[in-house]
Structures are given as C-alpha cells and as structure tokens.
C-alpha cells in the first residue's frame, strides 16, 4: 500500500530490504456509468445533471490491510485512479456488513476531525479524517485516512471490499490529504519508489500488488517504459487504437487505472470498434458481442515519436462472459464509451483491468514513468 512502525508513545521507523506483497482477490462488483463519469468527467455531472444509469458486470481486485494498535483488518480496493484511503467508521449506520474502524480500540489513534466528501454515482460518501498506523503487509506507517460515516446507495454495501486505498498522486487527493504511498515515500520506507500490479484472469489464482519492487517472475520479456505526462492520474501518451488494420482513434492520451474494470474510450471510437465486431448495442455505449464468433484483436499504441509500443488486447480479454444459472450466458464488450471533456483533461482512453490482466504494470513513481511487459 517497507518498514515497521513500533507503536508506543512514539513511533520508530525502520526500512526493510524486501518489497511487500499483497495478494489480490478477484470479485464481481456492480458499478455504474455515472460512477465512471464522476470519477473521470465531473464537469459533465452537475447537481442537476442527468446521466443514464445502467449497470455492467465489473471485476475488481481487493486485498487486506490493517489499521490501528492492535490491528483492525480491512479489505480494500487498490485504485490507481484515486488518492485517498477510507474505510467504514464505527459510527456509520449505513455501511452494510463490513468491518468498521473503532478509534477507541486503538492506542495509536490520533484525532483529526476534518470532514471529507467524495462523490460517487449513487450519492456522496462522507465522513471525517483520522490518523493511525496503517499496515500493508510488513510495512507500517502513520497515515491520515477517512472514516466513512455515510455510504450512499447499495454500491459499496454489496461490495466484498470494505474501503478504497487510493494510489494516485496527491494533486487529486480530497482535502489534499497525503496518500499512503506518498507518506511511505516521504518517510523513506521504500527501497524503490515503485509499485507493481499482477492481475489474474484465472478465478482460482490470486493476483498481486507489490510495493517497493518488481517481480520478474510475473512477466516475460523486458519491461518497456514510457513517461507519465500528467502527474494527477497515471496518464501516458497514446498514438492510436486500431482494429482490423483500421485506425479508430486518434486520441493522444491514456490513463492506466486499476479501479476501472474495462477499457473506456470516446463514444465515437467505441462505436467504431463495435461496428467492426458486429456488436449489439444494449444501452448508451454498452454492447454485447457474439460469445462464439471469431473476433479480431484490438491494438493500442502507447508512447510518442519513435518510442512507441503496440499492445494487443485479444478477444478473450475484451469479451466478458456473464452467466445466469450457468447455462444462460451473454458476452459483454469490455470496452465502454464515455466522452471526457477538455476541462477534465480529456479526451483520453482509460486502460483498466482488461488491459492490466494482459500486461504486468509497473508504476515507477520515483522516475515518473510506467512500465509494461507481457504477463507470464
């Protein structure tokens, strides 16, 4: 989320020589398009804005952290598209059957009390800030985090994870709270200022988030690096998107986001891809594809100038099978259309878990770059 904090009346910090591993478990999570728009295109969703709400099967990856002394355990979604850590507070009355943080049970708790609010498609999550020791594997450090006292709608109540662990830059942090990873950096807890994602499409295997290092057993070939061009989200240069040899996008930016399960592109680009696939529109820019058809690869070229690399997304990656009662199955196109305006730094593509399951992804924060290699 590589060192130790020994909590007494004061905290003593030591750096560990080994990176910290967290197993990532895969789950289906019901999200909606408005959540995506509020995250990536907030100017499009005002207080009176109208957005079509529809659900799509959303796969998320979560793992375990702990907070406080003694430890209180939580399952969190690790999200490179946001920057705050929050978990349900003991005082929350509508946070569902999740683990709740109880400050009175922790000897290392420090009151903050500043209120915070984060907008989601189902409403506004709110609460207050606190400070305590956060444990990520064997790493521990004193971190400011949110205690949620109100979780809107049923989205988070039904999720298998308790809260969200943001991994993006501080520039987009609510209330300018120092994100946990940045706190680890500032306190010299890490041997390398990097973290790496290994996502699994196999339901019977765990993925892995590695803080402070890179595991070369999880990828084949060499890592290819490209610079981060905007230090808010992890945005990189993109040259084009093609299918069947036809260029369907000239958008020049892409964001790599572990908290978005699909690929997301401008509506016109996704409509063009859907046409090439003979896909059937369900609603808005969500499509179904034939589960049995032979479909072409989608190719995304990242980088700029002569330093570019083509990343192939196979039909097995972007065709998402959804079944009811085992035999009644349909296949969704794992590419969603959404127009992000210039005021929100758009237009850009979002390379979510459909992309990250195909490519081991290194977030090299220290050198302001991302690295990619084929999953082993």
mmCIF file of C-alpha atoms in Angstrom:
data_model
loop_
_atom_site.group_PDB
_atom_site.id
_atom_site.type_symbol
_atom_site.label_atom_id
_atom_site.label_comp_id
_atom_site.label_asym_id
_atom_site.label_seq_id
_atom_site.Cartn_x
_atom_site.Cartn_y
_atom_site.Cartn_z
ATOM 1 C CA UNK A 1 0.000 0.000 0.000
ATOM 2 C CA UNK A 2 8.603 -1.398 3.590
ATOM 3 C CA UNK A 3 9.457 -0.895 7.059
ATOM 4 C CA UNK A 4 7.996 -1.062 10.522
ATOM 5 C CA UNK A 5 6.393 1.388 12.939
ATOM 6 C CA UNK A 6 6.747 0.262 16.543
ATOM 7 C CA UNK A 7 3.896 1.996 18.327
ATOM 8 C CA UNK A 8 4.342 3.100 21.902
ATOM 9 C CA UNK A 9 4.105 6.709 22.977
ATOM 10 C CA UNK A 10 6.188 7.459 19.880
ATOM 11 C CA UNK A 11 6.814 5.680 16.539
ATOM 12 C CA UNK A 12 10.187 4.275 15.478
ATOM 13 C CA UNK A 13 10.642 3.652 11.754
ATOM 14 C CA UNK A 14 12.916 1.098 10.116
ATOM 15 C CA UNK A 15 13.310 0.288 6.441
ATOM 16 C CA UNK A 16 13.006 -3.285 5.246
ATOM 17 C CA UNK A 17 15.148 -4.560 2.384
ATOM 18 C CA UNK A 18 12.367 -6.607 0.821
ATOM 19 C CA UNK A 19 9.358 -5.401 -1.183
ATOM 20 C CA UNK A 20 5.935 -6.008 0.367
ATOM 21 C CA UNK A 21 3.447 -8.326 -1.334
ATOM 22 C CA UNK A 22 -0.321 -8.225 -1.009
ATOM 23 C CA UNK A 23 -2.438 -10.953 -2.584
ATOM 24 C CA UNK A 24 -5.246 -9.556 -4.733
ATOM 25 C CA UNK A 25 -8.552 -11.396 -4.846
ATOM 26 C CA UNK A 26 -10.894 -11.091 -7.799
ATOM 27 C CA UNK A 27 -14.581 -10.291 -7.374
ATOM 28 C CA UNK A 28 -17.526 -9.216 -9.487
ATOM 29 C CA UNK A 29 -18.646 -5.763 -8.378
ATOM 30 C CA UNK A 30 -21.754 -3.945 -9.599
ATOM 31 C CA UNK A 31 -20.797 -0.440 -10.649
ATOM 32 C CA UNK A 32 -22.496 2.069 -12.926
ATOM 33 C CA UNK A 33 -21.599 4.512 -15.655
ATOM 34 C CA UNK A 34 -22.336 7.540 -13.500
ATOM 35 C CA UNK A 35 -19.615 6.445 -11.073
ATOM 36 C CA UNK A 36 -17.171 6.448 -14.002
ATOM 37 C CA UNK A 37 -18.325 9.898 -15.112
ATOM 38 C CA UNK A 38 -17.990 11.365 -11.622
ATOM 39 C CA UNK A 39 -14.505 9.921 -11.342
ATOM 40 C CA UNK A 40 -13.213 10.931 -14.762
ATOM 41 C CA UNK A 41 -15.583 13.635 -16.040
ATOM 42 C CA UNK A 42 -17.005 15.530 -13.038
ATOM 43 C CA UNK A 43 -17.836 18.616 -15.081
ATOM 44 C CA UNK A 44 -20.397 16.535 -17.005
ATOM 45 C CA UNK A 45 -22.363 15.655 -13.875
ATOM 46 C CA UNK A 46 -23.562 18.728 -12.036
ATOM 47 C CA UNK A 47 -26.033 18.885 -9.194
ATOM 48 C CA UNK A 48 -28.877 18.843 -11.723
ATOM 49 C CA UNK A 49 -27.092 16.845 -14.420
ATOM 50 C CA UNK A 50 -28.911 13.903 -15.923
ATOM 51 C CA UNK A 51 -26.975 10.755 -16.747
ATOM 52 C CA UNK A 52 -28.375 7.400 -17.842
ATOM 53 C CA UNK A 53 -27.707 4.860 -15.122
ATOM 54 C CA UNK A 54 -27.115 1.274 -16.095
ATOM 55 C CA UNK A 55 -25.102 -1.476 -14.561
ATOM 56 C CA UNK A 56 -22.360 -3.552 -16.098
ATOM 57 C CA UNK A 57 -20.566 -6.518 -14.620
ATOM 58 C CA UNK A 58 -17.455 -5.036 -13.115
ATOM 59 C CA UNK A 59 -14.489 -7.068 -11.913
ATOM 60 C CA UNK A 60 -12.398 -5.586 -9.139
ATOM 61 C CA UNK A 61 -9.326 -6.724 -7.230
ATOM 62 C CA UNK A 62 -9.010 -6.237 -3.498
ATOM 63 C CA UNK A 63 -6.583 -7.177 -0.716
ATOM 64 C CA UNK A 64 -6.067 -6.878 3.024
ATOM 65 C CA UNK A 65 -4.624 -4.043 5.090
ATOM 66 C CA UNK A 66 -4.864 -3.286 8.801
ATOM 67 C CA UNK A 67 -5.259 -0.075 10.813
ATOM 68 C CA UNK A 68 -4.542 0.681 14.464
ATOM 69 C CA UNK A 69 -2.957 -0.953 17.517
ATOM 70 C CA UNK A 70 -3.931 -3.716 17.931
ATOM 71 C CA UNK A 71 -4.615 -4.287 14.234
ATOM 72 C CA UNK A 72 -8.120 -3.919 12.810
ATOM 73 C CA UNK A 73 -8.278 -5.689 9.436
ATOM 74 C CA UNK A 74 -9.936 -4.374 6.274
ATOM 75 C CA UNK A 75 -10.296 -5.466 2.665
ATOM 76 C CA UNK A 76 -9.611 -2.559 0.317
ATOM 77 C CA UNK A 77 -9.790 -1.998 -3.418
ATOM 78 C CA UNK A 78 -6.417 -0.696 -4.636
ATOM 79 C CA UNK A 79 -7.220 2.151 -7.010
ATOM 80 C CA UNK A 80 -4.648 3.991 -9.148
ATOM 81 C CA UNK A 81 -7.404 6.383 -10.240
ATOM 82 C CA UNK A 82 -7.914 7.982 -6.809
ATOM 83 C CA UNK A 83 -5.667 9.108 -3.963
ATOM 84 C CA UNK A 84 -7.485 8.733 -0.636
ATOM 85 C CA UNK A 85 -7.666 5.833 1.804
ATOM 86 C CA UNK A 86 -11.029 5.393 3.529
ATOM 87 C CA UNK A 87 -12.785 2.650 5.488
ATOM 88 C CA UNK A 88 -16.152 2.495 7.277
ATOM 89 C CA UNK A 89 -16.264 4.162 10.671
ATOM 90 C CA UNK A 90 -17.681 2.534 13.776
ATOM 91 C CA UNK A 91 -20.186 5.415 13.809
ATOM 92 C CA UNK A 92 -21.503 4.622 10.301
ATOM 93 C CA UNK A 93 -25.081 3.383 10.377
ATOM 94 C CA UNK A 94 -25.495 2.550 6.686
ATOM 95 C CA UNK A 95 -22.163 0.940 5.750
ATOM 96 C CA UNK A 96 -23.525 -2.583 5.496
ATOM 97 C CA UNK A 97 -21.969 -5.744 6.920
ATOM 98 C CA UNK A 98 -18.395 -4.531 6.562
ATOM 99 C CA UNK A 99 -15.552 -4.223 9.013
ATOM 100 C CA UNK A 100 -15.731 -0.869 10.800
ATOM 101 C CA UNK A 101 -12.811 1.090 12.275
ATOM 102 C CA UNK A 102 -13.169 1.790 16.004
ATOM 103 C CA UNK A 103 -10.793 4.540 17.109
ATOM 104 C CA UNK A 104 -11.417 3.853 20.807
ATOM 105 C CA UNK A 105 -9.871 0.400 20.381
ATOM 106 C CA UNK A 106 -6.562 1.750 19.023
ATOM 107 C CA UNK A 107 -3.772 3.062 21.242
ATOM 108 C CA UNK A 108 -2.123 4.793 18.252
ATOM 109 C CA UNK A 109 -5.219 6.723 17.080
ATOM 110 C CA UNK A 110 -4.873 10.483 16.682
ATOM 111 C CA UNK A 111 -7.923 12.662 16.184
ATOM 112 C CA UNK A 112 -8.144 14.959 13.174
ATOM 113 C CA UNK A 113 -11.854 15.579 12.710
ATOM 114 C CA UNK A 114 -11.731 17.389 9.356
ATOM 115 C CA UNK A 115 -14.799 16.454 7.339
ATOM 116 C CA UNK A 116 -14.410 14.907 3.875
ATOM 117 C CA UNK A 117 -16.748 14.139 0.988
ATOM 118 C CA UNK A 118 -16.287 12.059 -2.149
ATOM 119 C CA UNK A 119 -18.927 11.999 -4.880
ATOM 120 C CA UNK A 120 -19.989 8.703 -6.417
ATOM 121 C CA UNK A 121 -22.743 7.820 -8.874
ATOM 122 C CA UNK A 122 -25.011 6.636 -6.075
ATOM 123 C CA UNK A 123 -24.514 9.759 -3.977
ATOM 124 C CA UNK A 124 -21.969 11.395 -1.724
ATOM 125 C CA UNK A 125 -19.761 9.372 0.607
ATOM 126 C CA UNK A 126 -18.889 11.451 3.645
ATOM 127 C CA UNK A 127 -17.137 11.236 6.983
ATOM 128 C CA UNK A 128 -14.137 12.673 8.797
ATOM 129 C CA UNK A 129 -10.367 12.307 8.791
ATOM 130 C CA UNK A 130 -8.337 10.416 11.388
ATOM 131 C CA UNK A 131 -4.706 9.364 11.815
ATOM 132 C CA UNK A 132 -3.425 5.955 12.818
ATOM 133 C CA UNK A 133 -0.849 3.330 11.951
ATOM 134 C CA UNK A 134 -1.690 1.607 8.649
ATOM 135 C CA UNK A 135 -0.229 -1.842 7.979
ATOM 136 C CA UNK A 136 0.423 -3.006 4.441
ATOM 137 C CA UNK A 137 1.921 -6.484 4.789
ATOM 138 C CA UNK A 138 5.033 -5.955 6.956
ATOM 139 C CA UNK A 139 5.099 -2.229 6.216
ATOM 140 C CA UNK A 140 3.559 0.175 8.710
ATOM 141 C CA UNK A 141 3.433 3.942 8.978
ATOM 142 C CA UNK A 142 1.265 6.664 10.480
ATOM 143 C CA UNK A 143 -1.245 7.726 7.811
ATOM 144 C CA UNK A 144 -4.191 10.131 7.582
ATOM 145 C CA UNK A 145 -7.296 8.358 6.270
ATOM 146 C CA UNK A 146 -11.034 8.808 6.031
ATOM 147 C CA UNK A 147 -13.601 7.288 8.370
ATOM 148 C CA UNK A 148 -16.778 6.964 6.293
ATOM 149 C CA UNK A 149 -19.944 7.741 8.244
ATOM 150 C CA UNK A 150 -22.292 7.702 5.256
ATOM 151 C CA UNK A 151 -22.115 5.343 2.266
ATOM 152 C CA UNK A 152 -24.659 6.238 -0.420
ATOM 153 C CA UNK A 153 -26.836 3.685 -2.216
ATOM 154 C CA UNK A 154 -26.071 -0.024 -2.261
ATOM 155 C CA UNK A 155 -22.909 0.019 -4.388
ATOM 156 C CA UNK A 156 -20.424 -0.198 -1.517
ATOM 157 C CA UNK A 157 -22.724 -2.065 0.844
ATOM 158 C CA UNK A 158 -22.792 -5.028 -1.558
ATOM 159 C CA UNK A 159 -19.080 -4.914 -2.399
ATOM 160 C CA UNK A 160 -16.772 -7.569 -0.979
ATOM 161 C CA UNK A 161 -14.244 -4.925 -0.004
ATOM 162 C CA UNK A 162 -14.642 -2.560 2.953
ATOM 163 C CA UNK A 163 -12.985 0.571 1.581
ATOM 164 C CA UNK A 164 -10.691 2.060 -1.057
ATOM 165 C CA UNK A 165 -6.906 2.503 -0.974
ATOM 166 C CA UNK A 166 -6.010 5.267 -3.443
ATOM 167 C CA UNK A 167 -2.618 5.092 -5.174
ATOM 168 C CA UNK A 168 -2.721 8.168 -7.446
ATOM 169 C CA UNK A 169 -0.901 11.477 -6.986
ATOM 170 C CA UNK A 170 -1.596 13.894 -4.142
ATOM 171 C CA UNK A 171 -2.751 16.585 -6.581
ATOM 172 C CA UNK A 172 -6.136 14.869 -6.852
ATOM 173 C CA UNK A 173 -6.447 13.885 -3.184
ATOM 174 C CA UNK A 174 -9.595 15.105 -1.419
ATOM 175 C CA UNK A 175 -8.665 17.775 1.159
ATOM 176 C CA UNK A 176 -5.035 17.483 -0.041
ATOM 177 C CA UNK A 177 -4.546 14.522 2.291
ATOM 178 C CA UNK A 178 -1.174 12.816 1.800
ATOM 179 C CA UNK A 179 -1.873 9.467 0.089
ATOM 180 C CA UNK A 180 -0.476 6.391 1.882
ATOM 181 C CA UNK A 181 2.104 5.615 -0.828
ATOM 182 C CA UNK A 182 3.334 9.224 -0.803
ATOM 183 C CA UNK A 183 3.563 9.044 3.007
ATOM 184 C CA UNK A 184 5.682 5.908 2.700
ATOM 185 C CA UNK A 185 7.947 7.762 0.259
ATOM 186 C CA UNK A 186 8.303 10.811 2.488
ATOM 187 C CA UNK A 187 9.183 8.634 5.475
ATOM 188 C CA UNK A 188 11.820 6.714 3.458
ATOM 189 C CA UNK A 189 10.016 3.427 3.955
ATOM 190 C CA UNK A 190 10.585 2.076 0.452
ATOM 191 C CA UNK A 191 13.684 0.576 -1.110
ATOM 192 C CA UNK A 192 12.326 1.674 -4.509
ATOM 193 C CA UNK A 193 9.593 4.243 -5.139
ATOM 194 C CA UNK A 194 7.602 1.850 -7.302
ATOM 195 C CA UNK A 195 4.606 -0.447 -7.052
ATOM 196 C CA UNK A 196 3.635 -3.216 -9.463
ATOM 197 C CA UNK A 197 0.353 -4.921 -10.367
ATOM 198 C CA UNK A 198 -0.012 -8.541 -11.407
ATOM 199 C CA UNK A 199 -3.683 -9.200 -12.198
ATOM 200 C CA UNK A 200 -5.089 -12.633 -12.890
ATOM 201 C CA UNK A 201 -7.923 -13.660 -15.194
ATOM 202 C CA UNK A 202 -7.918 -17.135 -13.613
ATOM 203 C CA UNK A 203 -10.567 -17.109 -10.855
ATOM 204 C CA UNK A 204 -8.676 -19.807 -8.965
ATOM 205 C CA UNK A 205 -5.474 -17.763 -8.644
ATOM 206 C CA UNK A 206 -4.729 -14.576 -6.754
ATOM 207 C CA UNK A 207 -3.170 -11.516 -8.299
ATOM 208 C CA UNK A 208 -0.546 -9.449 -6.522
ATOM 209 C CA UNK A 209 0.255 -5.855 -5.657
ATOM 210 C CA UNK A 210 3.933 -5.372 -4.843
ATOM 211 C CA UNK A 211 5.101 -2.202 -3.079
ATOM 212 C CA UNK A 212 8.738 -1.199 -3.340
ATOM 213 C CA UNK A 213 9.795 -3.584 -6.088
ATOM 214 C CA UNK A 214 9.225 -5.522 -9.311
ATOM 215 C CA UNK A 215 8.748 -9.292 -9.555
ATOM 216 C CA UNK A 216 10.279 -10.540 -12.812
ATOM 217 C CA UNK A 217 8.685 -13.983 -12.331
ATOM 218 C CA UNK A 218 5.319 -12.439 -13.209
ATOM 219 C CA UNK A 219 6.241 -11.246 -16.695
ATOM 220 C CA UNK A 220 8.071 -12.411 -19.790
ATOM 221 C CA UNK A 221 10.466 -10.462 -21.976
ATOM 222 C CA UNK A 222 11.573 -6.962 -20.981
ATOM 223 C CA UNK A 223 9.721 -4.093 -19.412
ATOM 224 C CA UNK A 224 9.008 -1.216 -21.778
ATOM 225 C CA UNK A 225 8.764 2.193 -20.114
ATOM 226 C CA UNK A 226 7.003 5.381 -21.104
ATOM 227 C CA UNK A 227 6.852 8.707 -19.258
ATOM 228 C CA UNK A 228 3.889 9.900 -17.212
ATOM 229 C CA UNK A 229 2.793 13.110 -18.921
ATOM 230 C CA UNK A 230 0.396 14.441 -16.283
ATOM 231 C CA UNK A 231 1.035 13.888 -12.561
ATOM 232 C CA UNK A 232 -2.548 13.633 -11.378
ATOM 233 C CA UNK A 233 -3.614 10.264 -12.693
ATOM 234 C CA UNK A 234 -1.125 7.928 -14.363
ATOM 235 C CA UNK A 235 -1.501 9.454 -17.829
ATOM 236 C CA UNK A 236 0.760 8.453 -20.733
ATOM 237 C CA UNK A 237 0.999 9.365 -24.402
ATOM 238 C CA UNK A 238 -1.062 7.289 -26.836
ATOM 239 C CA UNK A 239 -0.553 7.224 -30.585
ATOM 240 C CA UNK A 240 -3.612 5.347 -31.820
ATOM 241 C CA UNK A 241 -6.103 2.497 -31.421
ATOM 242 C CA UNK A 242 -6.707 0.099 -34.324
ATOM 243 C CA UNK A 243 -8.873 -2.932 -35.142
ATOM 244 C CA UNK A 244 -8.763 -4.989 -38.334
ATOM 245 C CA UNK A 245 -5.983 -2.665 -39.511
ATOM 246 C CA UNK A 246 -8.314 0.314 -39.297
ATOM 247 C CA UNK A 247 -7.480 3.250 -37.059
ATOM 248 C CA UNK A 248 -10.484 4.004 -34.844
ATOM 249 C CA UNK A 249 -8.964 6.608 -32.519
ATOM 250 C CA UNK A 250 -6.505 9.477 -32.760
ATOM 251 C CA UNK A 251 -6.796 10.379 -29.067
ATOM 252 C CA UNK A 252 -3.292 11.145 -27.771
ATOM 253 C CA UNK A 253 -3.634 10.328 -24.059
ATOM 254 C CA UNK A 254 -4.440 7.289 -21.935
ATOM 255 C CA UNK A 255 -4.763 6.672 -18.208
ATOM 256 C CA UNK A 256 -3.916 3.346 -16.577
ATOM 257 C CA UNK A 257 -6.446 2.681 -13.821
ATOM 258 C CA UNK A 258 -6.645 -0.427 -11.648
ATOM 259 C CA UNK A 259 -10.019 0.744 -10.312
ATOM 260 C CA UNK A 260 -11.770 0.575 -13.709
ATOM 261 C CA UNK A 261 -12.514 -2.950 -14.851
ATOM 262 C CA UNK A 262 -12.996 -2.290 -18.565
ATOM 263 C CA UNK A 263 -11.405 -0.226 -21.291
ATOM 264 C CA UNK A 264 -13.089 3.171 -21.694
ATOM 265 C CA UNK A 265 -12.821 5.330 -24.798
ATOM 266 C CA UNK A 266 -14.598 8.215 -26.513
ATOM 267 C CA UNK A 267 -18.095 7.252 -27.629
ATOM 268 C CA UNK A 268 -17.337 7.621 -31.358
ATOM 269 C CA UNK A 269 -14.224 5.429 -31.028
ATOM 270 C CA UNK A 270 -16.076 2.686 -29.158
ATOM 271 C CA UNK A 271 -18.969 2.824 -31.609
ATOM 272 C CA UNK A 272 -16.471 2.301 -34.449
ATOM 273 C CA UNK A 273 -14.974 -0.721 -32.661
ATOM 274 C CA UNK A 274 -18.451 -2.124 -32.017
ATOM 275 C CA UNK A 275 -19.262 -1.796 -35.713
ATOM 276 C CA UNK A 276 -16.163 -3.800 -36.643
ATOM 277 C CA UNK A 277 -17.261 -6.506 -34.192
ATOM 278 C CA UNK A 278 -20.902 -6.574 -35.317
ATOM 279 C CA UNK A 279 -21.754 -5.876 -31.687
ATOM 280 C CA UNK A 280 -25.298 -5.215 -30.479
ATOM 281 C CA UNK A 281 -25.955 -2.038 -28.544
ATOM 282 C CA UNK A 282 -27.572 -2.687 -25.157
ATOM 283 C CA UNK A 283 -27.853 0.851 -23.842
ATOM 284 C CA UNK A 284 -25.844 4.006 -24.323
ATOM 285 C CA UNK A 285 -22.340 2.876 -25.289
ATOM 286 C CA UNK A 286 -22.518 -0.595 -23.797
ATOM 287 C CA UNK A 287 -22.536 -3.534 -26.218
ATOM 288 C CA UNK A 288 -22.937 -7.287 -26.404
ATOM 289 C CA UNK A 289 -20.831 -9.442 -28.722
ATOM 290 C CA UNK A 290 -21.290 -12.984 -30.016
ATOM 291 C CA UNK A 291 -19.842 -15.411 -27.476
ATOM 292 C CA UNK A 292 -18.834 -17.881 -30.202
ATOM 293 C CA UNK A 293 -17.707 -15.576 -33.005
ATOM 294 C CA UNK A 294 -14.088 -15.272 -34.116
ATOM 295 C CA UNK A 295 -13.244 -11.677 -33.315
ATOM 296 C CA UNK A 296 -10.170 -9.560 -34.147
ATOM 297 C CA UNK A 297 -7.604 -8.136 -31.754
ATOM 298 C CA UNK A 298 -7.749 -4.526 -30.614
ATOM 299 C CA UNK A 299 -4.335 -2.844 -30.746
ATOM 300 C CA UNK A 300 -3.375 0.149 -28.620
ATOM 301 C CA UNK A 301 -0.152 2.010 -29.406
ATOM 302 C CA UNK A 302 1.355 3.850 -26.454
ATOM 303 C CA UNK A 303 4.227 6.326 -26.454
ATOM 304 C CA UNK A 304 5.137 9.128 -28.826
ATOM 305 C CA UNK A 305 7.541 9.865 -31.656
ATOM 306 C CA UNK A 306 9.799 6.907 -32.408
ATOM 307 C CA UNK A 307 9.467 5.480 -28.880
ATOM 308 C CA UNK A 308 6.180 3.591 -29.151
ATOM 309 C CA UNK A 309 4.914 0.095 -28.481
ATOM 310 C CA UNK A 310 1.846 -1.776 -29.698
ATOM 311 C CA UNK A 311 -0.227 -3.573 -27.047
ATOM 312 C CA UNK A 312 -2.604 -6.250 -28.276
ATOM 313 C CA UNK A 313 -5.905 -6.866 -26.498
ATOM 314 C CA UNK A 314 -7.264 -10.250 -27.534
ATOM 315 C CA UNK A 315 -10.961 -11.173 -27.821
ATOM 316 C CA UNK A 316 -10.547 -13.398 -24.758
ATOM 317 C CA UNK A 317 -9.585 -10.273 -22.820
ATOM 318 C CA UNK A 318 -12.281 -7.859 -24.012
ATOM 319 C CA UNK A 319 -15.160 -10.344 -24.342
ATOM 320 C CA UNK A 320 -16.670 -10.722 -20.851
ATOM 321 C CA UNK A 321 -18.971 -13.696 -20.374
ATOM 322 C CA UNK A 322 -21.844 -13.184 -17.937
ATOM 323 C CA UNK A 323 -23.976 -16.180 -16.968
ATOM 324 C CA UNK A 324 -27.177 -16.691 -15.026
ATOM 325 C CA UNK A 325 -27.946 -20.208 -13.843
ATOM 326 C CA UNK A 326 -24.723 -21.371 -15.555
ATOM 327 C CA UNK A 327 -26.255 -22.065 -18.979
ATOM 328 C CA UNK A 328 -27.886 -18.701 -19.742
ATOM 329 C CA UNK A 329 -24.867 -16.686 -20.864
ATOM 330 C CA UNK A 330 -24.259 -13.487 -22.782
ATOM 331 C CA UNK A 331 -20.976 -11.766 -23.643
ATOM 332 C CA UNK A 332 -20.420 -8.092 -22.938
ATOM 333 C CA UNK A 333 -17.913 -5.979 -24.810
ATOM 334 C CA UNK A 334 -15.379 -4.912 -22.184
ATOM 335 C CA UNK A 335 -14.989 -1.511 -23.817
ATOM 336 C CA UNK A 336 -17.290 1.297 -22.640
ATOM 337 C CA UNK A 337 -17.913 4.587 -24.453
ATOM 338 C CA UNK A 338 -17.653 7.824 -22.466
ATOM 339 C CA UNK A 339 -16.815 11.348 -23.613
ATOM 340 C CA UNK A 340 -14.471 13.227 -21.279
ATOM 341 C CA UNK A 341 -14.309 16.970 -21.992
ATOM 342 C CA UNK A 342 -11.212 19.170 -22.202
ATOM 343 C CA UNK A 343 -11.978 20.771 -18.836
ATOM 344 C CA UNK A 344 -11.403 17.339 -17.268
ATOM 345 C CA UNK A 345 -8.158 16.847 -19.262
ATOM 346 C CA UNK A 346 -9.959 14.835 -21.933
ATOM 347 C CA UNK A 347 -10.331 13.313 -24.302
ATOM 348 C CA UNK A 348 -8.414 10.224 -23.170
ATOM 349 C CA UNK A 349 -8.706 6.466 -23.030
ATOM 350 C CA UNK A 350 -8.832 4.572 -19.727
ATOM 351 C CA UNK A 351 -6.869 1.334 -19.678
ATOM 352 C CA UNK A 352 -8.467 -0.622 -16.868
ATOM 353 C CA UNK A 353 -8.254 -4.235 -15.764
ATOM 354 C CA UNK A 354 -8.996 -5.600 -19.259
ATOM 355 C CA UNK A 355 -5.604 -4.132 -20.224
ATOM 356 C CA UNK A 356 -3.795 -4.833 -16.939
ATOM 357 C CA UNK A 357 -4.706 -8.542 -16.970
ATOM 358 C CA UNK A 358 -2.732 -8.819 -20.201
ATOM 359 C CA UNK A 359 0.306 -6.766 -19.138
ATOM 360 C CA UNK A 360 2.317 -6.663 -15.911
ATOM 361 C CA UNK A 361 2.255 -2.993 -14.950
ATOM 362 C CA UNK A 362 4.928 -1.095 -13.030
ATOM 363 C CA UNK A 363 4.097 2.327 -11.571
ATOM 364 C CA UNK A 364 7.567 3.844 -11.237
ATOM 365 C CA UNK A 365 6.637 6.914 -9.225
ATOM 366 C CA UNK A 366 10.244 7.794 -8.449
ATOM 367 C CA UNK A 367 11.128 8.156 -12.145
ATOM 368 C CA UNK A 368 7.676 9.365 -13.266
ATOM 369 C CA UNK A 369 7.082 6.547 -15.722
ATOM 370 C CA UNK A 370 5.044 3.373 -16.274
ATOM 371 C CA UNK A 371 6.462 0.022 -17.365
ATOM 372 C CA UNK A 372 4.692 -2.817 -19.162
ATOM 373 C CA UNK A 373 5.514 -6.398 -20.084
ATOM 374 C CA UNK A 374 3.564 -9.495 -21.128
ATOM 375 C CA UNK A 375 2.024 -11.376 -18.214
ATOM 376 C CA UNK A 376 3.909 -14.622 -17.586
#
